[in-house]
Amino acid sequence: MASQKRDAYEVLGVDRNADAQTIKTAYKKLAKKYHPDLNKSPDAPEKFKEVQEAYDILSDEKKKAAYDQFGYAGVDPQAQGGFNAGSGFGFDGFDMNDIFSSFFGGGARSSHRQPSGPMKGDDQVMRIRISFMDAIKGTDIELNVSYDERCDSCHGTGAKHGTAFETCPYCHGTGVVTSQSRTPFGVIQHQSTCQHCGGSGKIVKEKCPDCDGKGYKHVTSKIQVHIPAGIASGQQIRVKGKGLHGLNGGPSGDLYIVVNVAEDKLFTRKNKDIHVTVPISVIDLILGTTLSVPTVNGEKDVVIKPGTKTDSIIRLRGEGVPPLRSYDSNGDQYIHLDVKVPESLTAEEKAMLRKIKEIEENKPKNKKIFERFRKKFTGK
C-alpha cells in the first residue's frame, strides 16, 4: 500500500524544494551506494529499487506534481484516477546495467572466461618477536613453518604420471559455470569458478597417488631465516615459496614474517639513532671528566669538557643502527646527561662550596650577569 512506503523526498534525502540537479545528485550517490553489483548486503536490492522508484517520480515534472498533491496515490497506476494509469513505472524488463552505465562509467559486464591457467597461491603471514640487540646486530633463527609444497611426482597437476586429462563435463572446458536468477530488476546472470575442475576446464582421469590428486602436499618443517642487522618493528622478511598452494600447477605463495622488536632496558631507538641516558655528578660536569658510555657496539670513552651545560646532548657519530641497505649510513648515538646533585653534605664540604660560591660571585663577569638579572627583575 502507498501508506507503507517512505516519502520519496525522504528516500533521496532532499527537501521538498530541491531543484532537479540536487535530486539527480542525491539519486546518483544512493544508486551507487545500493547498486547490487557494488553492495552485497541482503537488503541492497530492495533499497536500490526504493531509490530508483523515488527518482522516477521526482525527476519527472508531471509525476512530481501529482505526487506533491496526492502522494503515492497520484502516481500509482492501480489507483483510480492516478497519474498515467496503466503505464506505471515498474521494474519489469528493467536493465540494471543501463543505470550503472549511465552514471558510473560502465555497467556490470558479463564475459566468457577462458579456462584458468596456472595461478600463484596465497601468501601466509607469521609474526615473531626478537630481542633489541638481535635487531641491531642481526641473527639467524630457526622456525617451524607449515606450508604447501608442490608434489614432485605430478609437478602440481594432480594427475598420475603419464596419464591424460579430459574436458570437464560440467563447464565444458570453460572453467566457469553460469547460472541465472530472476530478481525484481529482471534476470541476472551469474558466473562462478567450476567447483569440479577448480577453474582449469580439465578433469584428471587418474589421480596422482602421492598427493591424492591435489597437486601439492601440506608439510611442516624447520626453516632457517636470516634476520638482517638494523631491522625495525613492523618490517617484514619474505621467504619465497612457503605459502599456500597454487592452482592448476601454479607456484606456491610466499611467507611474510612480520618482526616485532622487544624494548631494551638501557637503549631507546628512534629510526636509525640510539639514545641512552648516563648519570654524571655535578662536580664532574663542572671540572670535566671522561665517561665510559655504553653503546650498541660496546663501551666507548667520552670526554666531558669542563663547564658542560646540564641540558647538553652528546652525539657519537656512526654508533647507531646499521643500515639495511648498503648505500645508507649508520645512525648515531645520543648521550643524555642525568646530572646528580649531592643530597647530603658534610660541614667541610658545605664550607668549601660556600667559598667557591663567594669566589664565583665576585668575578667581574659574573657580577655583571647577576646585576643585569636584578635590574630586569626589580626594574631598578
PDB file of N, CA, C and O in Angstrom, residues 162-222:
ATOM      1  N   GLY A 162      52.078 -39.760 -16.604  1.00  0.00           N
ATOM      2  CA  GLY A 162      51.828 -40.457 -17.866  1.00  0.00           C
ATOM      3  C   GLY A 162      50.374 -40.507 -18.261  1.00  0.00           C
ATOM      4  O   GLY A 162      50.054 -40.999 -19.360  1.00  0.00           O
ATOM      5  N   THR A 163      49.471 -40.028 -17.394  1.00  0.00           N
ATOM      6  CA  THR A 163      48.050 -40.046 -17.741  1.00  0.00           C
ATOM      7  C   THR A 163      47.625 -38.706 -18.313  1.00  0.00           C
ATOM      8  O   THR A 163      48.308 -37.695 -18.161  1.00  0.00           O
ATOM      9  N   ALA A 164      46.466 -38.725 -18.953  1.00  0.00           N
ATOM     10  CA  ALA A 164      45.982 -37.518 -19.635  1.00  0.00           C
ATOM     11  C   ALA A 164      44.803 -36.912 -18.887  1.00  0.00           C
ATOM     12  O   ALA A 164      44.309 -37.459 -17.905  1.00  0.00           O
ATOM     13  N   PHE A 165      44.372 -35.743 -19.356  1.00  0.00           N
ATOM     14  CA  PHE A 165      43.209 -35.061 -18.814  1.00  0.00           C
ATOM     15  C   PHE A 165      42.044 -35.185 -19.803  1.00  0.00           C
ATOM     16  O   PHE A 165      42.245 -35.479 -20.987  1.00  0.00           O
ATOM     17  N   GLU A 166      40.852 -34.933 -19.308  1.00  0.00           N
ATOM     18  CA  GLU A 166      39.696 -34.847 -20.185  1.00  0.00           C
ATOM     19  C   GLU A 166      38.944 -33.556 -19.899  1.00  0.00           C
ATOM     20  O   GLU A 166      39.068 -32.984 -18.814  1.00  0.00           O
ATOM     21  N   THR A 167      38.207 -33.093 -20.885  1.00  0.00           N
ATOM     22  CA  THR A 167      37.451 -31.848 -20.726  1.00  0.00           C
ATOM     23  C   THR A 167      36.402 -32.013 -19.640  1.00  0.00           C
ATOM     24  O   THR A 167      35.687 -33.020 -19.603  1.00  0.00           O
ATOM     25  N   CYS A 168      36.314 -31.015 -18.779  1.00  0.00           N
ATOM     26  CA  CYS A 168      35.348 -31.060 -17.686  1.00  0.00           C
ATOM     27  C   CYS A 168      33.937 -31.066 -18.262  1.00  0.00           C
ATOM     28  O   CYS A 168      33.568 -30.150 -19.014  1.00  0.00           O
ATOM     29  N   PRO A 169      33.122 -32.074 -17.934  1.00  0.00           N
ATOM     30  CA  PRO A 169      31.763 -32.137 -18.499  1.00  0.00           C
ATOM     31  C   PRO A 169      30.793 -31.146 -17.860  1.00  0.00           C
ATOM     32  O   PRO A 169      29.729 -30.896 -18.399  1.00  0.00           O
ATOM     33  N   TYR A 170      31.187 -30.567 -16.738  1.00  0.00           N
ATOM     34  CA  TYR A 170      30.281 -29.654 -16.037  1.00  0.00           C
ATOM     35  C   TYR A 170      30.364 -28.233 -16.596  1.00  0.00           C
ATOM     36  O   TYR A 170      29.373 -27.518 -16.654  1.00  0.00           O
ATOM     37  N   CYS A 171      31.572 -27.802 -16.972  1.00  0.00           N
ATOM     38  CA  CYS A 171      31.731 -26.445 -17.524  1.00  0.00           C
ATOM     39  C   CYS A 171      32.121 -26.476 -18.990  1.00  0.00           C
ATOM     40  O   CYS A 171      32.352 -25.425 -19.590  1.00  0.00           O
ATOM     41  N   HIS A 172      32.260 -27.691 -19.545  1.00  0.00           N
ATOM     42  CA  HIS A 172      32.601 -27.870 -20.962  1.00  0.00           C
ATOM     43  C   HIS A 172      33.927 -27.200 -21.319  1.00  0.00           C
ATOM     44  O   HIS A 172      34.092 -26.641 -22.405  1.00  0.00           O
ATOM     45  N   GLY A 173      34.841 -27.239 -20.379  1.00  0.00           N
ATOM     46  CA  GLY A 173      36.181 -26.728 -20.649  1.00  0.00           C
ATOM     47  C   GLY A 173      36.366 -25.239 -20.465  1.00  0.00           C
ATOM     48  O   GLY A 173      37.456 -24.713 -20.676  1.00  0.00           O
ATOM     49  N   THR A 174      35.305 -24.524 -20.054  1.00  0.00           N
ATOM     50  CA  THR A 174      35.425 -23.070 -19.898  1.00  0.00           C
ATOM     51  C   THR A 174      36.022 -22.682 -18.548  1.00  0.00           C
ATOM     52  O   THR A 174      36.531 -21.578 -18.382  1.00  0.00           O
ATOM     53  N   GLY A 175      35.900 -23.565 -17.567  1.00  0.00           N
ATOM     54  CA  GLY A 175      36.398 -23.243 -16.233  1.00  0.00           C
ATOM     55  C   GLY A 175      35.396 -22.497 -15.378  1.00  0.00           C
ATOM     56  O   GLY A 175      35.654 -22.241 -14.199  1.00  0.00           O
ATOM     57  N   VAL A 176      34.263 -22.129 -15.955  1.00  0.00           N
ATOM     58  CA  VAL A 176      33.242 -21.393 -15.201  1.00  0.00           C
ATOM     59  C   VAL A 176      31.876 -22.014 -15.469  1.00  0.00           C
ATOM     60  O   VAL A 176      31.643 -22.622 -16.523  1.00  0.00           O
ATOM     61  N   VAL A 177      30.990 -21.856 -14.480  1.00  0.00           N
ATOM     62  CA  VAL A 177      29.608 -22.287 -14.667  1.00  0.00           C
ATOM     63  C   VAL A 177      28.724 -21.056 -14.590  1.00  0.00           C
ATOM     64  O   VAL A 177      29.000 -20.116 -13.841  1.00  0.00           O
ATOM     65  N   THR A 178      27.665 -21.056 -15.368  1.00  0.00           N
ATOM     66  CA  THR A 178      26.762 -19.906 -15.454  1.00  0.00           C
ATOM     67  C   THR A 178      25.394 -20.281 -14.903  1.00  0.00           C
ATOM     68  O   THR A 178      24.880 -21.361 -15.188  1.00  0.00           O
ATOM     69  N   SER A 179      24.846 -19.402 -14.100  1.00  0.00           N
ATOM     70  CA  SER A 179      23.503 -19.608 -13.577  1.00  0.00           C
ATOM     71  C   SER A 179      22.728 -18.303 -13.716  1.00  0.00           C
ATOM     72  O   SER A 179      23.316 -17.222 -13.851  1.00  0.00           O
ATOM     73  N   GLN A 180      21.411 -18.418 -13.696  1.00  0.00           N
ATOM     74  CA  GLN A 180      20.553 -17.245 -13.824  1.00  0.00           C
ATOM     75  C   GLN A 180      19.563 -17.202 -12.669  1.00  0.00           C
ATOM     76  O   GLN A 180      19.155 -18.238 -12.146  1.00  0.00           O
ATOM     77  N   SER A 181      19.241 -16.001 -12.245  1.00  0.00           N
ATOM     78  CA  SER A 181      18.231 -15.832 -11.204  1.00  0.00           C
ATOM     79  C   SER A 181      17.346 -14.654 -11.572  1.00  0.00           C
ATOM     80  O   SER A 181      17.802 -13.673 -12.145  1.00  0.00           O
ATOM     81  N   ARG A 182      16.049 -14.799 -11.256  1.00  0.00           N
ATOM     82  CA  ARG A 182      15.100 -13.732 -11.548  1.00  0.00           C
ATOM     83  C   ARG A 182      14.937 -12.867 -10.318  1.00  0.00           C
ATOM     84  O   ARG A 182      14.699 -13.364  -9.220  1.00  0.00           O
ATOM     85  N   THR A 183      15.114 -11.556 -10.482  1.00  0.00           N
ATOM     86  CA  THR A 183      15.033 -10.599  -9.394  1.00  0.00           C
ATOM     87  C   THR A 183      14.024  -9.521  -9.755  1.00  0.00           C
ATOM     88  O   THR A 183      13.520  -9.488 -10.891  1.00  0.00           O
ATOM     89  N   PRO A 184      13.711  -8.636  -8.819  1.00  0.00           N
ATOM     90  CA  PRO A 184      12.818  -7.516  -9.162  1.00  0.00           C
ATOM     91  C   PRO A 184      13.352  -6.660 -10.297  1.00  0.00           C
ATOM     92  O   PRO A 184      12.607  -5.884 -10.897  1.00  0.00           O
ATOM     93  N   PHE A 185      14.629  -6.790 -10.619  1.00  0.00           N
ATOM     94  CA  PHE A 185      15.230  -5.980 -11.676  1.00  0.00           C
ATOM     95  C   PHE A 185      15.306  -6.721 -13.001  1.00  0.00           C
ATOM     96  O   PHE A 185      15.875  -6.245 -13.965  1.00  0.00           O
ATOM     97  N   GLY A 186      14.817  -7.939 -13.022  1.00  0.00           N
ATOM     98  CA  GLY A 186      14.905  -8.732 -14.228  1.00  0.00           C
ATOM     99  C   GLY A 186      15.794  -9.939 -13.987  1.00  0.00           C
ATOM    100  O   GLY A 186      16.132 -10.282 -12.852  1.00  0.00           O
ATOM    101  N   VAL A 187      16.216 -10.587 -15.049  1.00  0.00           N
ATOM    102  CA  VAL A 187      17.048 -11.787 -14.950  1.00  0.00           C
ATOM    103  C   VAL A 187      18.510 -11.372 -14.852  1.00  0.00           C
ATOM    104  O   VAL A 187      19.003 -10.590 -15.669  1.00  0.00           O
ATOM    105  N   ILE A 188      19.192 -11.885 -13.830  1.00  0.00           N
ATOM    106  CA  ILE A 188      20.606 -11.590 -13.634  1.00  0.00           C
ATOM    107  C   ILE A 188      21.407 -12.864 -13.850  1.00  0.00           C
ATOM    108  O   ILE A 188      21.047 -13.929 -13.343  1.00  0.00           O
ATOM    109  N   GLN A 189      22.475 -12.727 -14.588  1.00  0.00           N
ATOM    110  CA  GLN A 189      23.334 -13.876 -14.897  1.00  0.00           C
ATOM    111  C   GLN A 189      24.544 -13.869 -13.979  1.00  0.00           C
ATOM    112  O   GLN A 189      25.191 -12.851 -13.792  1.00  0.00           O
ATOM    113  N   HIS A 190      24.846 -15.036 -13.418  1.00  0.00           N
ATOM    114  CA  HIS A 190      25.983 -15.176 -12.508  1.00  0.00           C
ATOM    115  C   HIS A 190      26.998 -16.142 -13.107  1.00  0.00           C
ATOM    116  O   HIS A 190      26.623 -17.138 -13.724  1.00  0.00           O
ATOM    117  N   GLN A 191      28.258 -15.862 -12.902  1.00  0.00           N
ATOM    118  CA  GLN A 191      29.316 -16.779 -13.299  1.00  0.00           C
ATOM    119  C   GLN A 191      30.205 -17.059 -12.088  1.00  0.00           C
ATOM    120  O   GLN A 191      30.527 -16.159 -11.322  1.00  0.00           O
ATOM    121  N   SER A 192      30.581 -18.310 -11.937  1.00  0.00           N
ATOM    122  CA  SER A 192      31.458 -18.691 -10.834  1.00  0.00           C
ATOM    123  C   SER A 192      32.414 -19.771 -11.299  1.00  0.00           C
ATOM    124  O   SER A 192      32.170 -20.461 -12.304  1.00  0.00           O
ATOM    125  N   THR A 193      33.507 -19.922 -10.579  1.00  0.00           N
ATOM    126  CA  THR A 193      34.501 -20.935 -10.925  1.00  0.00           C
ATOM    127  C   THR A 193      33.906 -22.328 -10.767  1.00  0.00           C
ATOM    128  O   THR A 193      33.229 -22.624  -9.781  1.00  0.00           O
ATOM    129  N   CYS A 194      34.144 -23.156 -11.733  1.00  0.00           N
ATOM    130  CA  CYS A 194      33.638 -24.530 -11.676  1.00  0.00           C
ATOM    131  C   CYS A 194      34.282 -25.276 -10.513  1.00  0.00           C
ATOM    132  O   CYS A 194      35.521 -25.347 -10.413  1.00  0.00           O
ATOM    133  N   GLN A 195      33.452 -25.803  -9.626  1.00  0.00           N
ATOM    134  CA  GLN A 195      33.958 -26.493  -8.451  1.00  0.00           C
ATOM    135  C   GLN A 195      34.489 -27.891  -8.777  1.00  0.00           C
ATOM    136  O   GLN A 195      35.250 -28.465  -7.997  1.00  0.00           O
ATOM    137  N   HIS A 196      34.109 -28.411  -9.901  1.00  0.00           N
ATOM    138  CA  HIS A 196      34.523 -29.774 -10.252  1.00  0.00           C
ATOM    139  C   HIS A 196      35.947 -29.822 -10.803  1.00  0.00           C
ATOM    140  O   HIS A 196      36.660 -30.795 -10.571  1.00  0.00           O
ATOM    141  N   CYS A 197      36.318 -28.791 -11.544  1.00  0.00           N
ATOM    142  CA  CYS A 197      37.666 -28.791 -12.123  1.00  0.00           C
ATOM    143  C   CYS A 197      38.542 -27.691 -11.546  1.00  0.00           C
ATOM    144  O   CYS A 197      39.696 -27.535 -11.956  1.00  0.00           O
ATOM    145  N   GLY A 198      37.995 -26.906 -10.606  1.00  0.00           N
ATOM    146  CA  GLY A 198      38.778 -25.835  -9.996  1.00  0.00           C
ATOM    147  C   GLY A 198      39.081 -24.690 -10.937  1.00  0.00           C
ATOM    148  O   GLY A 198      40.008 -23.919 -10.698  1.00  0.00           O
ATOM    149  N   GLY A 199      38.325 -24.590 -12.033  1.00  0.00           N
ATOM    150  CA  GLY A 199      38.534 -23.497 -12.991  1.00  0.00           C
ATOM    151  C   GLY A 199      39.516 -23.829 -14.090  1.00  0.00           C
ATOM    152  O   GLY A 199      39.784 -22.997 -14.954  1.00  0.00           O
ATOM    153  N   SER A 200      40.053 -25.043 -14.089  1.00  0.00           N
ATOM    154  CA  SER A 200      41.040 -25.400 -15.114  1.00  0.00           C
ATOM    155  C   SER A 200      40.392 -25.816 -16.421  1.00  0.00           C
ATOM    156  O   SER A 200      41.025 -25.792 -17.480  1.00  0.00           O
ATOM    157  N   GLY A 201      39.111 -26.250 -16.344  1.00  0.00           N
ATOM    158  CA  GLY A 201      38.437 -26.741 -17.550  1.00  0.00           C
ATOM    159  C   GLY A 201      38.777 -28.180 -17.868  1.00  0.00           C
ATOM    160  O   GLY A 201      38.321 -28.739 -18.868  1.00  0.00           O
ATOM    161  N   LYS A 202      39.603 -28.811 -16.990  1.00  0.00           N
ATOM    162  CA  LYS A 202      40.056 -30.188 -17.246  1.00  0.00           C
ATOM    163  C   LYS A 202      39.831 -31.047 -16.007  1.00  0.00           C
ATOM    164  O   LYS A 202      39.902 -30.568 -14.880  1.00  0.00           O
ATOM    165  N   ILE A 203      39.575 -32.324 -16.234  1.00  0.00           N
ATOM    166  CA  ILE A 203      39.372 -33.288 -15.164  1.00  0.00           C
ATOM    167  C   ILE A 203      40.489 -34.322 -15.226  1.00  0.00           C
ATOM    168  O   ILE A 203      40.834 -34.809 -16.322  1.00  0.00           O
ATOM    169  N   VAL A 204      41.050 -34.652 -14.071  1.00  0.00           N
ATOM    170  CA  VAL A 204      42.096 -35.667 -14.007  1.00  0.00           C
ATOM    171  C   VAL A 204      41.475 -37.048 -14.147  1.00  0.00           C
ATOM    172  O   VAL A 204      40.519 -37.390 -13.435  1.00  0.00           O
ATOM    173  N   LYS A 205      41.997 -37.850 -15.075  1.00  0.00           N
ATOM    174  CA  LYS A 205      41.488 -39.210 -15.251  1.00  0.00           C
ATOM    175  C   LYS A 205      41.944 -40.109 -14.109  1.00  0.00           C
ATOM    176  O   LYS A 205      41.153 -40.816 -13.499  1.00  0.00           O
ATOM    177  N   GLU A 206      43.252 -40.089 -13.835  1.00  0.00           N
ATOM    178  CA  GLU A 206      43.815 -40.893 -12.750  1.00  0.00           C
ATOM    179  C   GLU A 206      44.573 -39.974 -11.799  1.00  0.00           C
ATOM    180  O   GLU A 206      45.489 -39.276 -12.220  1.00  0.00           O
ATOM    181  N   LYS A 207      44.171 -39.978 -10.543  1.00  0.00           N
ATOM    182  CA  LYS A 207      44.805 -39.104  -9.559  1.00  0.00           C
ATOM    183  C   LYS A 207      46.218 -39.574  -9.235  1.00  0.00           C
ATOM    184  O   LYS A 207      46.498 -40.770  -9.195  1.00  0.00           O
ATOM    185  N   CYS A 208      47.070 -38.594  -8.975  1.00  0.00           N
ATOM    186  CA  CYS A 208      48.429 -38.897  -8.531  1.00  0.00           C
ATOM    187  C   CYS A 208      48.351 -39.587  -7.169  1.00  0.00           C
ATOM    188  O   CYS A 208      47.738 -39.042  -6.233  1.00  0.00           O
ATOM    189  N   PRO A 209      48.949 -40.760  -7.019  1.00  0.00           N
ATOM    190  CA  PRO A 209      48.851 -41.472  -5.746  1.00  0.00           C
ATOM    191  C   PRO A 209      49.607 -40.804  -4.606  1.00  0.00           C
ATOM    192  O   PRO A 209      49.283 -41.013  -3.433  1.00  0.00           O
ATOM    193  N   ASP A 210      50.594 -39.983  -4.926  1.00  0.00           N
ATOM    194  CA  ASP A 210      51.410 -39.364  -3.873  1.00  0.00           C
ATOM    195  C   ASP A 210      50.713 -38.187  -3.216  1.00  0.00           C
ATOM    196  O   ASP A 210      50.977 -37.868  -2.054  1.00  0.00           O
ATOM    197  N   CYS A 211      49.857 -37.494  -3.961  1.00  0.00           N
ATOM    198  CA  CYS A 211      49.172 -36.322  -3.390  1.00  0.00           C
ATOM    199  C   CYS A 211      47.664 -36.452  -3.455  1.00  0.00           C
ATOM    200  O   CYS A 211      46.949 -35.485  -3.163  1.00  0.00           O
ATOM    201  N   ASP A 212      47.168 -37.641  -3.866  1.00  0.00           N
ATOM    202  CA  ASP A 212      45.734 -37.903  -3.982  1.00  0.00           C
ATOM    203  C   ASP A 212      45.054 -36.922  -4.931  1.00  0.00           C
ATOM    204  O   ASP A 212      43.915 -36.496  -4.712  1.00  0.00           O
ATOM    205  N   GLY A 213      45.774 -36.513  -5.953  1.00  0.00           N
ATOM    206  CA  GLY A 213      45.194 -35.655  -6.972  1.00  0.00           C
ATOM    207  C   GLY A 213      45.158 -34.174  -6.633  1.00  0.00           C
ATOM    208  O   GLY A 213      44.671 -33.369  -7.424  1.00  0.00           O
ATOM    209  N   LYS A 214      45.692 -33.795  -5.464  1.00  0.00           N
ATOM    210  CA  LYS A 214      45.659 -32.378  -5.072  1.00  0.00           C
ATOM    211  C   LYS A 214      46.700 -31.542  -5.814  1.00  0.00           C
ATOM    212  O   LYS A 214      46.517 -30.342  -6.011  1.00  0.00           O
ATOM    213  N   GLY A 215      47.802 -32.168  -6.152  1.00  0.00           N
ATOM    214  CA  GLY A 215      48.878 -31.422  -6.808  1.00  0.00           C
ATOM    215  C   GLY A 215      49.866 -30.825  -5.826  1.00  0.00           C
ATOM    216  O   GLY A 215      50.848 -30.204  -6.227  1.00  0.00           O
ATOM    217  N   TYR A 216      49.624 -30.999  -4.527  1.00  0.00           N
ATOM    218  CA  TYR A 216      50.507 -30.455  -3.506  1.00  0.00           C
ATOM    219  C   TYR A 216      50.406 -31.288  -2.234  1.00  0.00           C
ATOM    220  O   TYR A 216      49.475 -32.090  -2.050  1.00  0.00           O
ATOM    221  N   LYS A 217      51.366 -31.094  -1.354  1.00  0.00           N
ATOM    222  CA  LYS A 217      51.365 -31.734  -0.043  1.00  0.00           C
ATOM    223  C   LYS A 217      51.515 -30.662   1.025  1.00  0.00           C
ATOM    224  O   LYS A 217      52.303 -29.722   0.855  1.00  0.00           O
ATOM    225  N   HIS A 218      50.763 -30.788   2.096  1.00  0.00           N
ATOM    226  CA  HIS A 218      50.877 -29.848   3.221  1.00  0.00           C
ATOM    227  C   HIS A 218      51.926 -30.393   4.177  1.00  0.00           C
ATOM    228  O   HIS A 218      51.777 -31.489   4.716  1.00  0.00           O
ATOM    229  N   VAL A 219      52.995 -29.649   4.358  1.00  0.00           N
ATOM    230  CA  VAL A 219      54.118 -30.130   5.163  1.00  0.00           C
ATOM    231  C   VAL A 219      54.436 -29.137   6.274  1.00  0.00           C
ATOM    232  O   VAL A 219      54.090 -27.945   6.206  1.00  0.00           O
ATOM    233  N   THR A 220      55.093 -29.622   7.303  1.00  0.00           N
ATOM    234  CA  THR A 220      55.611 -28.794   8.393  1.00  0.00           C
ATOM    235  C   THR A 220      57.088 -29.114   8.546  1.00  0.00           C
ATOM    236  O   THR A 220      57.468 -30.289   8.699  1.00  0.00           O
ATOM    237  N   SER A 221      57.916 -28.110   8.496  1.00  0.00           N
ATOM    238  CA  SER A 221      59.355 -28.335   8.601  1.00  0.00           C
ATOM    239  C   SER A 221      60.034 -27.132   9.232  1.00  0.00           C
ATOM    240  O   SER A 221      59.442 -26.048   9.356  1.00  0.00           O
ATOM    241  N   LYS A 222      61.264 -27.325   9.625  1.00  0.00           N
ATOM    242  CA  LYS A 222      62.071 -26.239  10.186  1.00  0.00           C
ATOM    243  C   LYS A 222      62.790 -25.525   9.052  1.00  0.00           C
ATOM    244  O   LYS A 222      63.346 -26.163   8.159  1.00  0.00           O
TER     245      LYS A 222
END
